[in-house]
PDB file of C-alpha atoms in Angstrom:
ATOM      1  CA  UNK A   1      92.249 150.910  89.735  1.00 48.00           C
ATOM      2  CA  UNK A   2      89.981 148.767  87.663  1.00 43.00           C
ATOM      3  CA  UNK A   3      86.346 149.036  88.590  1.00 51.00           C
ATOM      4  CA  UNK A   4      84.784 146.004  90.228  1.00 61.00           C
ATOM      5  CA  UNK A   5      82.670 143.841  87.892  1.00 71.00           C
ATOM      6  CA  UNK A   6      78.954 144.209  88.650  1.00 85.00           C
ATOM      7  CA  UNK A   7      77.085 140.969  89.317  1.00 89.00           C
ATOM      8  CA  UNK A   8      74.235 140.407  86.888  1.00 92.00           C
ATOM      9  CA  UNK A   9      72.878 137.193  88.172  1.00 93.00           C
ATOM     10  CA  UNK A  10      69.878 136.884  90.527  1.00 92.00           C
ATOM     11  CA  UNK A  11      68.022 135.964  92.492  1.00 92.00           C
ATOM     12  CA  UNK A  12      65.664 138.178  90.419  1.00 91.00           C
ATOM     13  CA  UNK A  13      62.619 135.948  90.578  1.00 86.00           C
ATOM     14  CA  UNK A  14      60.678 136.035  93.884  1.00 86.00           C
ATOM     15  CA  UNK A  15      60.363 132.241  93.878  1.00 85.00           C
ATOM     16  CA  UNK A  16      64.069 131.647  93.448  1.00 93.00           C
ATOM     17  CA  UNK A  17      66.338 131.501  96.506  1.00 94.00           C
ATOM     18  CA  UNK A  18      70.095 131.778  96.525  1.00 96.00           C
ATOM     19  CA  UNK A  19      70.517 127.981  96.975  1.00 97.00           C
ATOM     20  CA  UNK A  20      68.362 127.246  93.947  1.00 97.00           C
ATOM     21  CA  UNK A  21      70.479 129.625  91.916  1.00 97.00           C
ATOM     22  CA  UNK A  22      73.607 127.921  93.175  1.00 98.00           C
ATOM     23  CA  UNK A  23      72.199 124.649  91.922  1.00 98.00           C
ATOM     24  CA  UNK A  24      71.373 126.294  88.553  1.00 98.00           C
ATOM     25  CA  UNK A  25      74.990 127.348  88.133  1.00 98.00           C
ATOM     26  CA  UNK A  26      76.130 123.736  88.937  1.00 98.00           C
ATOM     27  CA  UNK A  27      73.552 122.267  86.505  1.00 98.00           C
ATOM     28  CA  UNK A  28      74.717 124.359  83.610  1.00 98.00           C
ATOM     29  CA  UNK A  29      78.532 124.433  84.329  1.00 97.00           C
ATOM     30  CA  UNK A  30      79.319 121.208  86.192  1.00 97.00           C
ATOM     31  CA  UNK A  31      76.553 118.761  85.089  1.00 97.00           C
ATOM     32  CA  UNK A  32      76.645 119.403  81.344  1.00 96.00           C
ATOM     33  CA  UNK A  33      73.342 121.233  80.913  1.00 97.00           C
ATOM     34  CA  UNK A  34      75.194 123.891  78.861  1.00 96.00           C
ATOM     35  CA  UNK A  35      75.182 121.505  75.888  1.00 95.00           C
ATOM     36  CA  UNK A  36      71.398 121.982  75.500  1.00 96.00           C
ATOM     37  CA  UNK A  37      71.165 125.364  77.063  1.00 97.00           C
ATOM     38  CA  UNK A  38      73.657 127.287  74.862  1.00 96.00           C
ATOM     39  CA  UNK A  39      72.903 127.433  71.152  1.00 94.00           C
ATOM     40  CA  UNK A  40      74.242 129.411  68.274  1.00 89.00           C
ATOM     41  CA  UNK A  41      73.785 133.070  69.297  1.00 90.00           C
ATOM     42  CA  UNK A  42      70.960 132.344  71.756  1.00 93.00           C
ATOM     43  CA  UNK A  43      69.877 130.324  74.807  1.00 97.00           C
ATOM     44  CA  UNK A  44      67.128 127.690  74.912  1.00 96.00           C
ATOM     45  CA  UNK A  45      65.555 129.386  77.931  1.00 97.00           C
ATOM     46  CA  UNK A  46      65.791 133.145  78.152  1.00 96.00           C
ATOM     47  CA  UNK A  47      64.434 133.394  81.661  1.00 96.00           C
ATOM     48  CA  UNK A  48      67.073 130.983  82.971  1.00 97.00           C
ATOM     49  CA  UNK A  49      69.747 133.057  81.140  1.00 97.00           C
ATOM     50  CA  UNK A  50      68.559 136.289  82.765  1.00 96.00           C
ATOM     51  CA  UNK A  51      68.550 134.691  86.191  1.00 97.00           C
ATOM     52  CA  UNK A  52      72.139 133.420  85.610  1.00 97.00           C
ATOM     53  CA  UNK A  53      73.166 136.974  84.477  1.00 96.00           C
ATOM     54  CA  UNK A  54      74.220 136.148  80.948  1.00 97.00           C
ATOM     55  CA  UNK A  55      71.275 137.107  78.683  1.00 96.00           C
ATOM     56  CA  UNK A  56      73.127 140.286  77.682  1.00 94.00           C
ATOM     57  CA  UNK A  57      75.282 138.083  75.443  1.00 94.00           C
ATOM     58  CA  UNK A  58      72.362 137.573  73.070  1.00 93.00           C
ATOM     59  CA  UNK A  59      72.195 141.306  72.415  1.00 86.00           C
ATOM     60  CA  UNK A  60      75.971 141.428  71.945  1.00 86.00           C
ATOM     61  CA  UNK A  61      75.847 138.521  69.461  1.00 82.00           C
ATOM     62  CA  UNK A  62      73.149 140.255  67.417  1.00 78.00           C
ATOM     63  CA  UNK A  63      75.208 143.410  67.344  1.00 73.00           C
ATOM     64  CA  UNK A  64      78.230 141.432  66.146  1.00 66.00           C
ATOM     65  CA  UNK A  65      76.233 139.830  63.433  1.00 58.00           C
ATOM     66  CA  UNK A  66      75.182 143.240  62.097  1.00 51.00           C
ATOM     67  CA  UNK A  67      78.743 144.390  62.128  1.00 52.00           C
ATOM     68  CA  UNK A  68      79.996 141.393  60.127  1.00 51.00           C
ATOM     69  CA  UNK A  69      78.863 142.343  56.673  1.00 47.00           C
ATOM     70  CA  UNK A  70      79.408 139.518  54.100  1.00 49.00           C
ATOM     71  CA  UNK A  71      79.681 142.066  51.272  1.00 43.00           C
ATOM     72  CA  UNK A  72      82.931 143.543  52.674  1.00 44.00           C
ATOM     73  CA  UNK A  73      85.930 142.065  50.934  1.00 49.00           C
ATOM     74  CA  UNK A  74      88.834 141.234  53.315  1.00 49.00           C
ATOM     75  CA  UNK A  75      92.338 141.492  51.911  1.00 57.00           C
ATOM     76  CA  UNK A  76      94.269 138.125  51.922  1.00 57.00           C
ATOM     77  CA  UNK A  77      96.818 139.348  54.591  1.00 55.00           C
ATOM     78  CA  UNK A  78      94.068 140.631  56.900  1.00 57.00           C
ATOM     79  CA  UNK A  79      92.152 137.338  56.355  1.00 51.00           C
ATOM     80  CA  UNK A  80      95.131 135.302  57.568  1.00 52.00           C
ATOM     81  CA  UNK A  81      95.584 137.511  60.606  1.00 54.00           C
ATOM     82  CA  UNK A  82      91.767 137.250  61.259  1.00 51.00           C
ATOM     83  CA  UNK A  83      91.921 133.474  61.193  1.00 51.00           C
ATOM     84  CA  UNK A  84      94.892 133.414  63.482  1.00 45.00           C
ATOM     85  CA  UNK A  85      93.151 135.597  65.951  1.00 55.00           C
ATOM     86  CA  UNK A  86      89.743 133.814  65.706  1.00 66.00           C
ATOM     87  CA  UNK A  87      86.936 135.373  67.602  1.00 76.00           C
ATOM     88  CA  UNK A  88      85.595 133.142  70.343  1.00 88.00           C
ATOM     89  CA  UNK A  89      82.350 131.323  69.698  1.00 92.00           C
ATOM     90  CA  UNK A  90      79.022 132.195  71.435  1.00 94.00           C
ATOM     91  CA  UNK A  91      79.343 129.033  73.534  1.00 93.00           C
ATOM     92  CA  UNK A  92      82.863 129.919  74.609  1.00 95.00           C
ATOM     93  CA  UNK A  93      81.830 133.449  75.574  1.00 95.00           C
ATOM     94  CA  UNK A  94      78.768 132.138  77.380  1.00 96.00           C
ATOM     95  CA  UNK A  95      80.739 129.635  79.415  1.00 96.00           C
ATOM     96  CA  UNK A  96      83.311 132.261  80.299  1.00 96.00           C
ATOM     97  CA  UNK A  97      80.529 134.656  81.410  1.00 96.00           C
ATOM     98  CA  UNK A  98      78.854 131.881  83.401  1.00 97.00           C
ATOM     99  CA  UNK A  99      82.042 131.121  85.286  1.00 97.00           C
ATOM    100  CA  UNK A 100      82.564 134.789  85.993  1.00 97.00           C
ATOM    101  CA  UNK A 101      79.103 135.236  87.220  1.00 97.00           C
ATOM    102  CA  UNK A 102      79.389 132.171  89.438  1.00 97.00           C
ATOM    103  CA  UNK A 103      82.523 133.679  91.114  1.00 97.00           C
ATOM    104  CA  UNK A 104      80.718 136.856  91.831  1.00 97.00           C
ATOM    105  CA  UNK A 105      77.642 134.900  93.046  1.00 97.00           C
ATOM    106  CA  UNK A 106      79.827 132.810  95.363  1.00 97.00           C
ATOM    107  CA  UNK A 107      81.272 135.983  96.851  1.00 96.00           C
ATOM    108  CA  UNK A 108      77.854 137.446  97.438  1.00 96.00           C
ATOM    109  CA  UNK A 109      76.353 134.191  98.721  1.00 96.00           C
ATOM    110  CA  UNK A 110      79.225 132.063 100.212  1.00 96.00           C
ATOM    111  CA  UNK A 111      76.836 129.761 102.151  1.00 95.00           C
ATOM    112  CA  UNK A 112      73.412 129.771 100.306  1.00 96.00           C
ATOM    113  CA  UNK A 113      70.633 128.199 102.230  1.00 93.00           C
ATOM    114  CA  UNK A 114      67.021 127.037 101.825  1.00 92.00           C
ATOM    115  CA  UNK A 115      64.214 129.567 102.467  1.00 90.00           C
ATOM    116  CA  UNK A 116      63.689 130.159 106.160  1.00 87.00           C
ATOM    117  CA  UNK A 117      60.247 128.578 106.260  1.00 88.00           C
ATOM    118  CA  UNK A 118      61.338 125.486 104.269  1.00 91.00           C
ATOM    119  CA  UNK A 119      64.470 125.133 106.565  1.00 91.00           C
ATOM    120  CA  UNK A 120      62.376 125.292 109.692  1.00 91.00           C
ATOM    121  CA  UNK A 121      59.811 122.862 108.325  1.00 90.00           C
ATOM    122  CA  UNK A 122      62.473 120.339 107.437  1.00 90.00           C
ATOM    123  CA  UNK A 123      64.055 120.598 110.893  1.00 90.00           C
ATOM    124  CA  UNK A 124      60.667 120.012 112.488  1.00 89.00           C
ATOM    125  CA  UNK A 125      59.842 117.163 110.162  1.00 85.00           C
ATOM    126  CA  UNK A 126      63.227 115.551 110.763  1.00 87.00           C
ATOM    127  CA  UNK A 127      62.555 115.781 114.506  1.00 87.00           C
ATOM    128  CA  UNK A 128      59.117 114.271 114.233  1.00 84.00           C
ATOM    129  CA  UNK A 129      59.942 111.313 112.061  1.00 83.00           C
ATOM    130  CA  UNK A 130      63.675 110.885 112.380  1.00 86.00           C
ATOM    131  CA  UNK A 131      65.158 112.042 109.052  1.00 89.00           C
ATOM    132  CA  UNK A 132      68.921 112.085 108.658  1.00 94.00           C
ATOM    133  CA  UNK A 133      70.877 114.978 106.972  1.00 95.00           C
ATOM    134  CA  UNK A 134      70.869 113.329 103.569  1.00 96.00           C
ATOM    135  CA  UNK A 135      67.158 112.632 103.704  1.00 94.00           C
ATOM    136  CA  UNK A 136      66.549 116.297 104.634  1.00 94.00           C
ATOM    137  CA  UNK A 137      68.654 117.448 101.644  1.00 95.00           C
ATOM    138  CA  UNK A 138      66.726 115.258  99.308  1.00 94.00           C
ATOM    139  CA  UNK A 139      63.390 116.484 100.527  1.00 92.00           C
ATOM    140  CA  UNK A 140      64.522 120.072 100.375  1.00 93.00           C
ATOM    141  CA  UNK A 141      65.677 119.647  96.810  1.00 95.00           C
ATOM    142  CA  UNK A 142      62.446 117.955  95.855  1.00 92.00           C
ATOM    143  CA  UNK A 143      60.534 120.789  97.468  1.00 91.00           C
ATOM    144  CA  UNK A 144      62.295 123.498  95.402  1.00 93.00           C
ATOM    145  CA  UNK A 145      62.295 121.643  92.097  1.00 92.00           C
ATOM    146  CA  UNK A 146      58.565 121.182  92.404  1.00 88.00           C
ATOM    147  CA  UNK A 147      57.863 124.817  93.395  1.00 89.00           C
ATOM    148  CA  UNK A 148      60.563 126.916  91.672  1.00 93.00           C
ATOM    149  CA  UNK A 149      59.804 126.992  87.945  1.00 94.00           C
ATOM    150  CA  UNK A 150      63.213 128.408  86.989  1.00 96.00           C
ATOM    151  CA  UNK A 151      65.014 125.628  88.865  1.00 96.00           C
ATOM    152  CA  UNK A 152      62.769 123.098  87.190  1.00 95.00           C
ATOM    153  CA  UNK A 153      63.330 124.685  83.805  1.00 96.00           C
ATOM    154  CA  UNK A 154      67.106 124.605  84.360  1.00 97.00           C
ATOM    155  CA  UNK A 155      66.930 120.930  85.258  1.00 97.00           C
ATOM    156  CA  UNK A 156      65.096 120.369  81.900  1.00 96.00           C
ATOM    157  CA  UNK A 157      68.284 121.576  80.093  1.00 97.00           C
ATOM    158  CA  UNK A 158      69.816 118.193  81.038  1.00 96.00           C
ATOM    159  CA  UNK A 159      67.360 116.597  78.671  1.00 95.00           C
ATOM    160  CA  UNK A 160      65.971 113.130  79.274  1.00 94.00           C
ATOM    161  CA  UNK A 161      68.174 111.289  81.786  1.00 93.00           C
ATOM    162  CA  UNK A 162      68.205 107.903  83.474  1.00 91.00           C
ATOM    163  CA  UNK A 163      68.461 106.970  87.095  1.00 90.00           C
ATOM    164  CA  UNK A 164      72.259 106.581  87.093  1.00 91.00           C
ATOM    165  CA  UNK A 165      72.728 110.133  85.713  1.00 94.00           C
ATOM    166  CA  UNK A 166      70.135 111.436  88.125  1.00 94.00           C
ATOM    167  CA  UNK A 167      72.278 110.094  90.989  1.00 95.00           C
ATOM    168  CA  UNK A 168      75.433 111.657  89.487  1.00 96.00           C
ATOM    169  CA  UNK A 169      73.732 115.096  89.170  1.00 97.00           C
ATOM    170  CA  UNK A 170      72.249 114.959  92.680  1.00 97.00           C
ATOM    171  CA  UNK A 171      75.720 114.039  93.974  1.00 98.00           C
ATOM    172  CA  UNK A 172      77.181 117.193  92.458  1.00 98.00           C
ATOM    173  CA  UNK A 173      74.324 119.481  93.502  1.00 98.00           C
ATOM    174  CA  UNK A 174      73.905 118.232  97.111  1.00 97.00           C
ATOM    175  CA  UNK A 175      77.547 117.188  97.735  1.00 97.00           C
ATOM    176  CA  UNK A 176      76.433 113.676  98.795  1.00 97.00           C
ATOM    177  CA  UNK A 177      78.342 110.529  97.812  1.00 98.00           C
ATOM    178  CA  UNK A 178      76.572 108.513  95.094  1.00 97.00           C
ATOM    179  CA  UNK A 179      76.387 105.372  97.113  1.00 97.00           C
ATOM    180  CA  UNK A 180      74.599 107.223  99.951  1.00 97.00           C
ATOM    181  CA  UNK A 181      72.113 108.603  97.377  1.00 95.00           C
ATOM    182  CA  UNK A 182      71.442 105.187  95.877  1.00 94.00           C
ATOM    183  CA  UNK A 183      70.702 103.797  99.357  1.00 94.00           C
ATOM    184  CA  UNK A 184      68.294 106.637 100.278  1.00 93.00           C
ATOM    185  CA  UNK A 185      66.502 106.483  96.866  1.00 92.00           C
ATOM    186  CA  UNK A 186      66.271 102.705  96.560  1.00 90.00           C
ATOM    187  CA  UNK A 187      62.941 100.931  96.681  1.00 87.00           C
ATOM    188  CA  UNK A 188      63.968  99.653 100.207  1.00 88.00           C
ATOM    189  CA  UNK A 189      64.981 103.137 101.337  1.00 88.00           C
ATOM    190  CA  UNK A 190      62.901 104.865 104.063  1.00 86.00           C
ATOM    191  CA  UNK A 191      61.904 107.804 101.885  1.00 88.00           C
ATOM    192  CA  UNK A 192      60.450 105.627  99.162  1.00 85.00           C
ATOM    193  CA  UNK A 193      59.008 103.026 101.544  1.00 84.00           C
ATOM    194  CA  UNK A 194      57.204 105.669 103.556  1.00 80.00           C
ATOM    195  CA  UNK A 195      55.900 107.353 100.415  1.00 80.00           C
ATOM    196  CA  UNK A 196      57.519 110.673 101.134  1.00 83.00           C
ATOM    197  CA  UNK A 197      59.524 110.678  97.881  1.00 86.00           C
ATOM    198  CA  UNK A 198      58.779 108.947  94.617  1.00 83.00           C
ATOM    199  CA  UNK A 199      61.801 107.824  92.581  1.00 81.00           C
ATOM    200  CA  UNK A 200      61.400 106.200  89.168  1.00 76.00           C
ATOM    201  CA  UNK A 201      63.734 103.310  89.542  1.00 69.00           C
ATOM    202  CA  UNK A 202      62.720 101.257  86.485  1.00 70.00           C
ATOM    203  CA  UNK A 203      65.791 100.223  84.422  1.00 63.00           C
ATOM    204  CA  UNK A 204      66.041 101.993  81.109  1.00 69.00           C
ATOM    205  CA  UNK A 205      63.496 104.725  81.915  1.00 75.00           C
ATOM    206  CA  UNK A 206      64.720 108.189  80.776  1.00 86.00           C
ATOM    207  CA  UNK A 207      62.737 111.271  81.639  1.00 89.00           C
ATOM    208  CA  UNK A 208      63.107 114.860  82.850  1.00 90.00           C
ATOM    209  CA  UNK A 209      64.613 115.181  86.298  1.00 92.00           C
ATOM    210  CA  UNK A 210      61.419 116.350  88.000  1.00 87.00           C
ATOM    211  CA  UNK A 211      59.587 113.440  86.556  1.00 87.00           C
ATOM    212  CA  UNK A 212      62.220 110.968  87.840  1.00 88.00           C
ATOM    213  CA  UNK A 213      62.203 112.402  91.354  1.00 87.00           C
ATOM    214  CA  UNK A 214      59.424 114.063  93.296  1.00 83.00           C
ATOM    215  CA  UNK A 215      56.902 114.144  96.083  1.00 81.00           C
ATOM    216  CA  UNK A 216      54.531 111.191  96.147  1.00 74.00           C
ATOM    217  CA  UNK A 217      52.135 113.328  98.237  1.00 73.00           C
ATOM    218  CA  UNK A 218      51.327 116.713  96.825  1.00 74.00           C
ATOM    219  CA  UNK A 219      49.577 117.840 100.013  1.00 76.00           C
ATOM    220  CA  UNK A 220      52.800 117.150 101.952  1.00 74.00           C
ATOM    221  CA  UNK A 221      54.763 119.175  99.334  1.00 77.00           C
ATOM    222  CA  UNK A 222      52.438 122.139  99.774  1.00 75.00           C
ATOM    223  CA  UNK A 223      52.777 121.871 103.612  1.00 77.00           C
ATOM    224  CA  UNK A 224      56.576 121.498 103.670  1.00 82.00           C
ATOM    225  CA  UNK A 225      57.107 124.440 101.170  1.00 79.00           C
ATOM    226  CA  UNK A 226      54.433 126.981 102.168  1.00 72.00           C
ATOM    227  CA  UNK A 227      52.895 126.246 105.577  1.00 71.00           C
ATOM    228  CA  UNK A 228      54.194 125.603 109.026  1.00 71.00           C
ATOM    229  CA  UNK A 229      54.941 122.176 110.363  1.00 70.00           C
ATOM    230  CA  UNK A 230      54.774 122.130 114.200  1.00 69.00           C
ATOM    231  CA  UNK A 231      57.779 120.943 116.196  1.00 66.00           C
ATOM    232  CA  UNK A 232      55.697 118.804 118.539  1.00 60.00           C
ATOM    233  CA  UNK A 233      52.747 116.501 117.514  1.00 55.00           C
ATOM    234  CA  UNK A 234      50.552 117.913 120.279  1.00 52.00           C
ATOM    235  CA  UNK A 235      50.438 121.400 118.673  1.00 49.00           C
ATOM    236  CA  UNK A 236      46.884 122.266 117.931  1.00 38.00           C
ATOM    237  CA  UNK A 237      47.661 123.953 114.670  1.00 41.00           C
ATOM    238  CA  UNK A 238      49.448 120.836 113.355  1.00 42.00           C
ATOM    239  CA  UNK A 239      49.210 120.074 109.708  1.00 44.00           C
ATOM    240  CA  UNK A 240      51.174 116.838 110.071  1.00 45.00           C
ATOM    241  CA  UNK A 241      50.203 114.473 112.905  1.00 38.00           C
ATOM    242  CA  UNK A 242      52.609 111.697 113.512  1.00 39.00           C
ATOM    243  CA  UNK A 243      52.451 108.601 115.701  1.00 35.00           C
ATOM    244  CA  UNK A 244      56.069 108.251 116.770  1.00 33.00           C
ATOM    245  CA  UNK A 245      57.713 106.497 119.726  1.00 33.00           C
ATOM    246  CA  UNK A 246      58.385 108.891 122.534  1.00 35.00           C
ATOM    247  CA  UNK A 247      61.253 108.629 125.144  1.00 35.00           C
ATOM    248  CA  UNK A 248      59.064 106.272 127.184  1.00 37.00           C
ATOM    249  CA  UNK A 249      58.407 104.015 124.206  1.00 35.00           C
ATOM    250  CA  UNK A 250      54.736 104.985 123.901  1.00 35.00           C
ATOM    251  CA  UNK A 251      53.292 106.491 120.763  1.00 33.00           C
ATOM    252  CA  UNK A 252      52.366 110.214 120.576  1.00 35.00           C
ATOM    253  CA  UNK A 253      49.083 110.748 118.875  1.00 38.00           C
ATOM    254  CA  UNK A 254      47.672 114.151 117.800  1.00 38.00           C
ATOM    255  CA  UNK A 255      44.022 114.112 116.843  1.00 39.00           C
ATOM    256  CA  UNK A 256      42.296 117.424 115.981  1.00 39.00           C
ATOM    257  CA  UNK A 257      38.563 117.513 116.227  1.00 37.00           C
ATOM    258  CA  UNK A 258      36.909 115.512 113.505  1.00 40.00           C
ATOM    259  CA  UNK A 259      40.026 113.350 112.756  1.00 41.00           C
ATOM    260  CA  UNK A 260      40.017 109.645 113.553  1.00 39.00           C
ATOM    261  CA  UNK A 261      42.847 107.819 115.317  1.00 40.00           C
ATOM    262  CA  UNK A 262      45.196 105.505 113.616  1.00 36.00           C
ATOM    263  CA  UNK A 263      48.156 103.544 114.989  1.00 33.00           C
ATOM    264  CA  UNK A 264      50.871 101.807 113.120  1.00 37.00           C
ATOM    265  CA  UNK A 265      54.222 100.252 113.928  1.00 32.00           C
ATOM    266  CA  UNK A 266      56.597 103.104 113.032  1.00 34.00           C
ATOM    267  CA  UNK A 267      55.218 106.442 111.943  1.00 38.00           C
ATOM    268  CA  UNK A 268      51.856 107.361 110.398  1.00 37.00           C
ATOM    269  CA  UNK A 269      51.575 110.797 108.961  1.00 40.00           C
ATOM    270  CA  UNK A 270      48.215 112.410 108.455  1.00 35.00           C
ATOM    271  CA  UNK A 271      48.455 115.397 106.109  1.00 36.00           C
ATOM    272  CA  UNK A 272      45.588 117.836 106.103  1.00 33.00           C
ATOM    273  CA  UNK A 273      45.345 120.778 103.768  1.00 31.00           C
ATOM    274  CA  UNK A 274      41.986 122.513 103.882  1.00 31.00           C
ATOM    275  CA  UNK A 275      39.493 119.746 104.134  1.00 25.00           C
ATOM    276  CA  UNK A 276      41.636 117.106 102.294  1.00 33.00           C
ATOM    277  CA  UNK A 277      43.299 114.413 104.354  1.00 36.00           C
ATOM    278  CA  UNK A 278      45.611 111.665 103.320  1.00 41.00           C
ATOM    279  CA  UNK A 279      47.670 109.085 105.216  1.00 37.00           C
ATOM    280  CA  UNK A 280      51.222 108.293 104.300  1.00 44.00           C
ATOM    281  CA  UNK A 281      52.476 104.733 104.624  1.00 45.00           C
ATOM    282  CA  UNK A 282      54.196 104.037 107.941  1.00 44.00           C
ATOM    283  CA  UNK A 283      57.711 105.454 108.231  1.00 49.00           C
ATOM    284  CA  UNK A 284      59.446 102.466 109.871  1.00 46.00           C
ATOM    285  CA  UNK A 285      62.473 102.936 112.006  1.00 46.00           C
TER     286      UNK A 285
END
């Protein structure tokens, strides 16, 4: 019986969750990032290669280079056979190893999810301000790309991209139809209108993925990723205080000591981290 292949991919980094690693595999294999990531005999980012479980190919390539001595004369017959049985290139071996690692990763993590605290915060935030599933996925992705350096570095392997390619990549990563993404990320979309997410929609602009899409409010990013968002606005430990229509049609208002009241049509979010406070624009329903 053949021994089972050992999985070399992560997560190895404490900031990288299985879902982020799942996206990294998709970025390199399915979205074309391998064109910049895999070079001749090395990778453009060794840390990403280690997380994907393929850095060992660099050592193997260096060993092969040492074995291939240019001073050794190859007889004509052997040369013809050698050309017929050409050794695969470093890129071919890397792509093969990547696909194999992804198969092993998918078996180990068939349904990768967001970190527990981020998942709970998104659920509470969705309940407070009425996010749909696509909006939750987008905020979750933005949270990780802005806090997981390896995921951000892997996204950089795409090079500078425009908005159209950004939508195609997000569609592949998040399994969301492109038209639904364009609607959510448009200037008229709720996420952009409310100031939750900032998308660079200017025609012709090409930039790194994290510069095209991110959080408009860095305090909110910190709260969503690292702290606890309460399920109900009346919770005294609340970091985000909404004014949202309740079942009776009246607005809920949470006002910790020292904070002033503000009412808006729709939703007003007050984000407080430490002593800093900042209102988001109303989240209209």
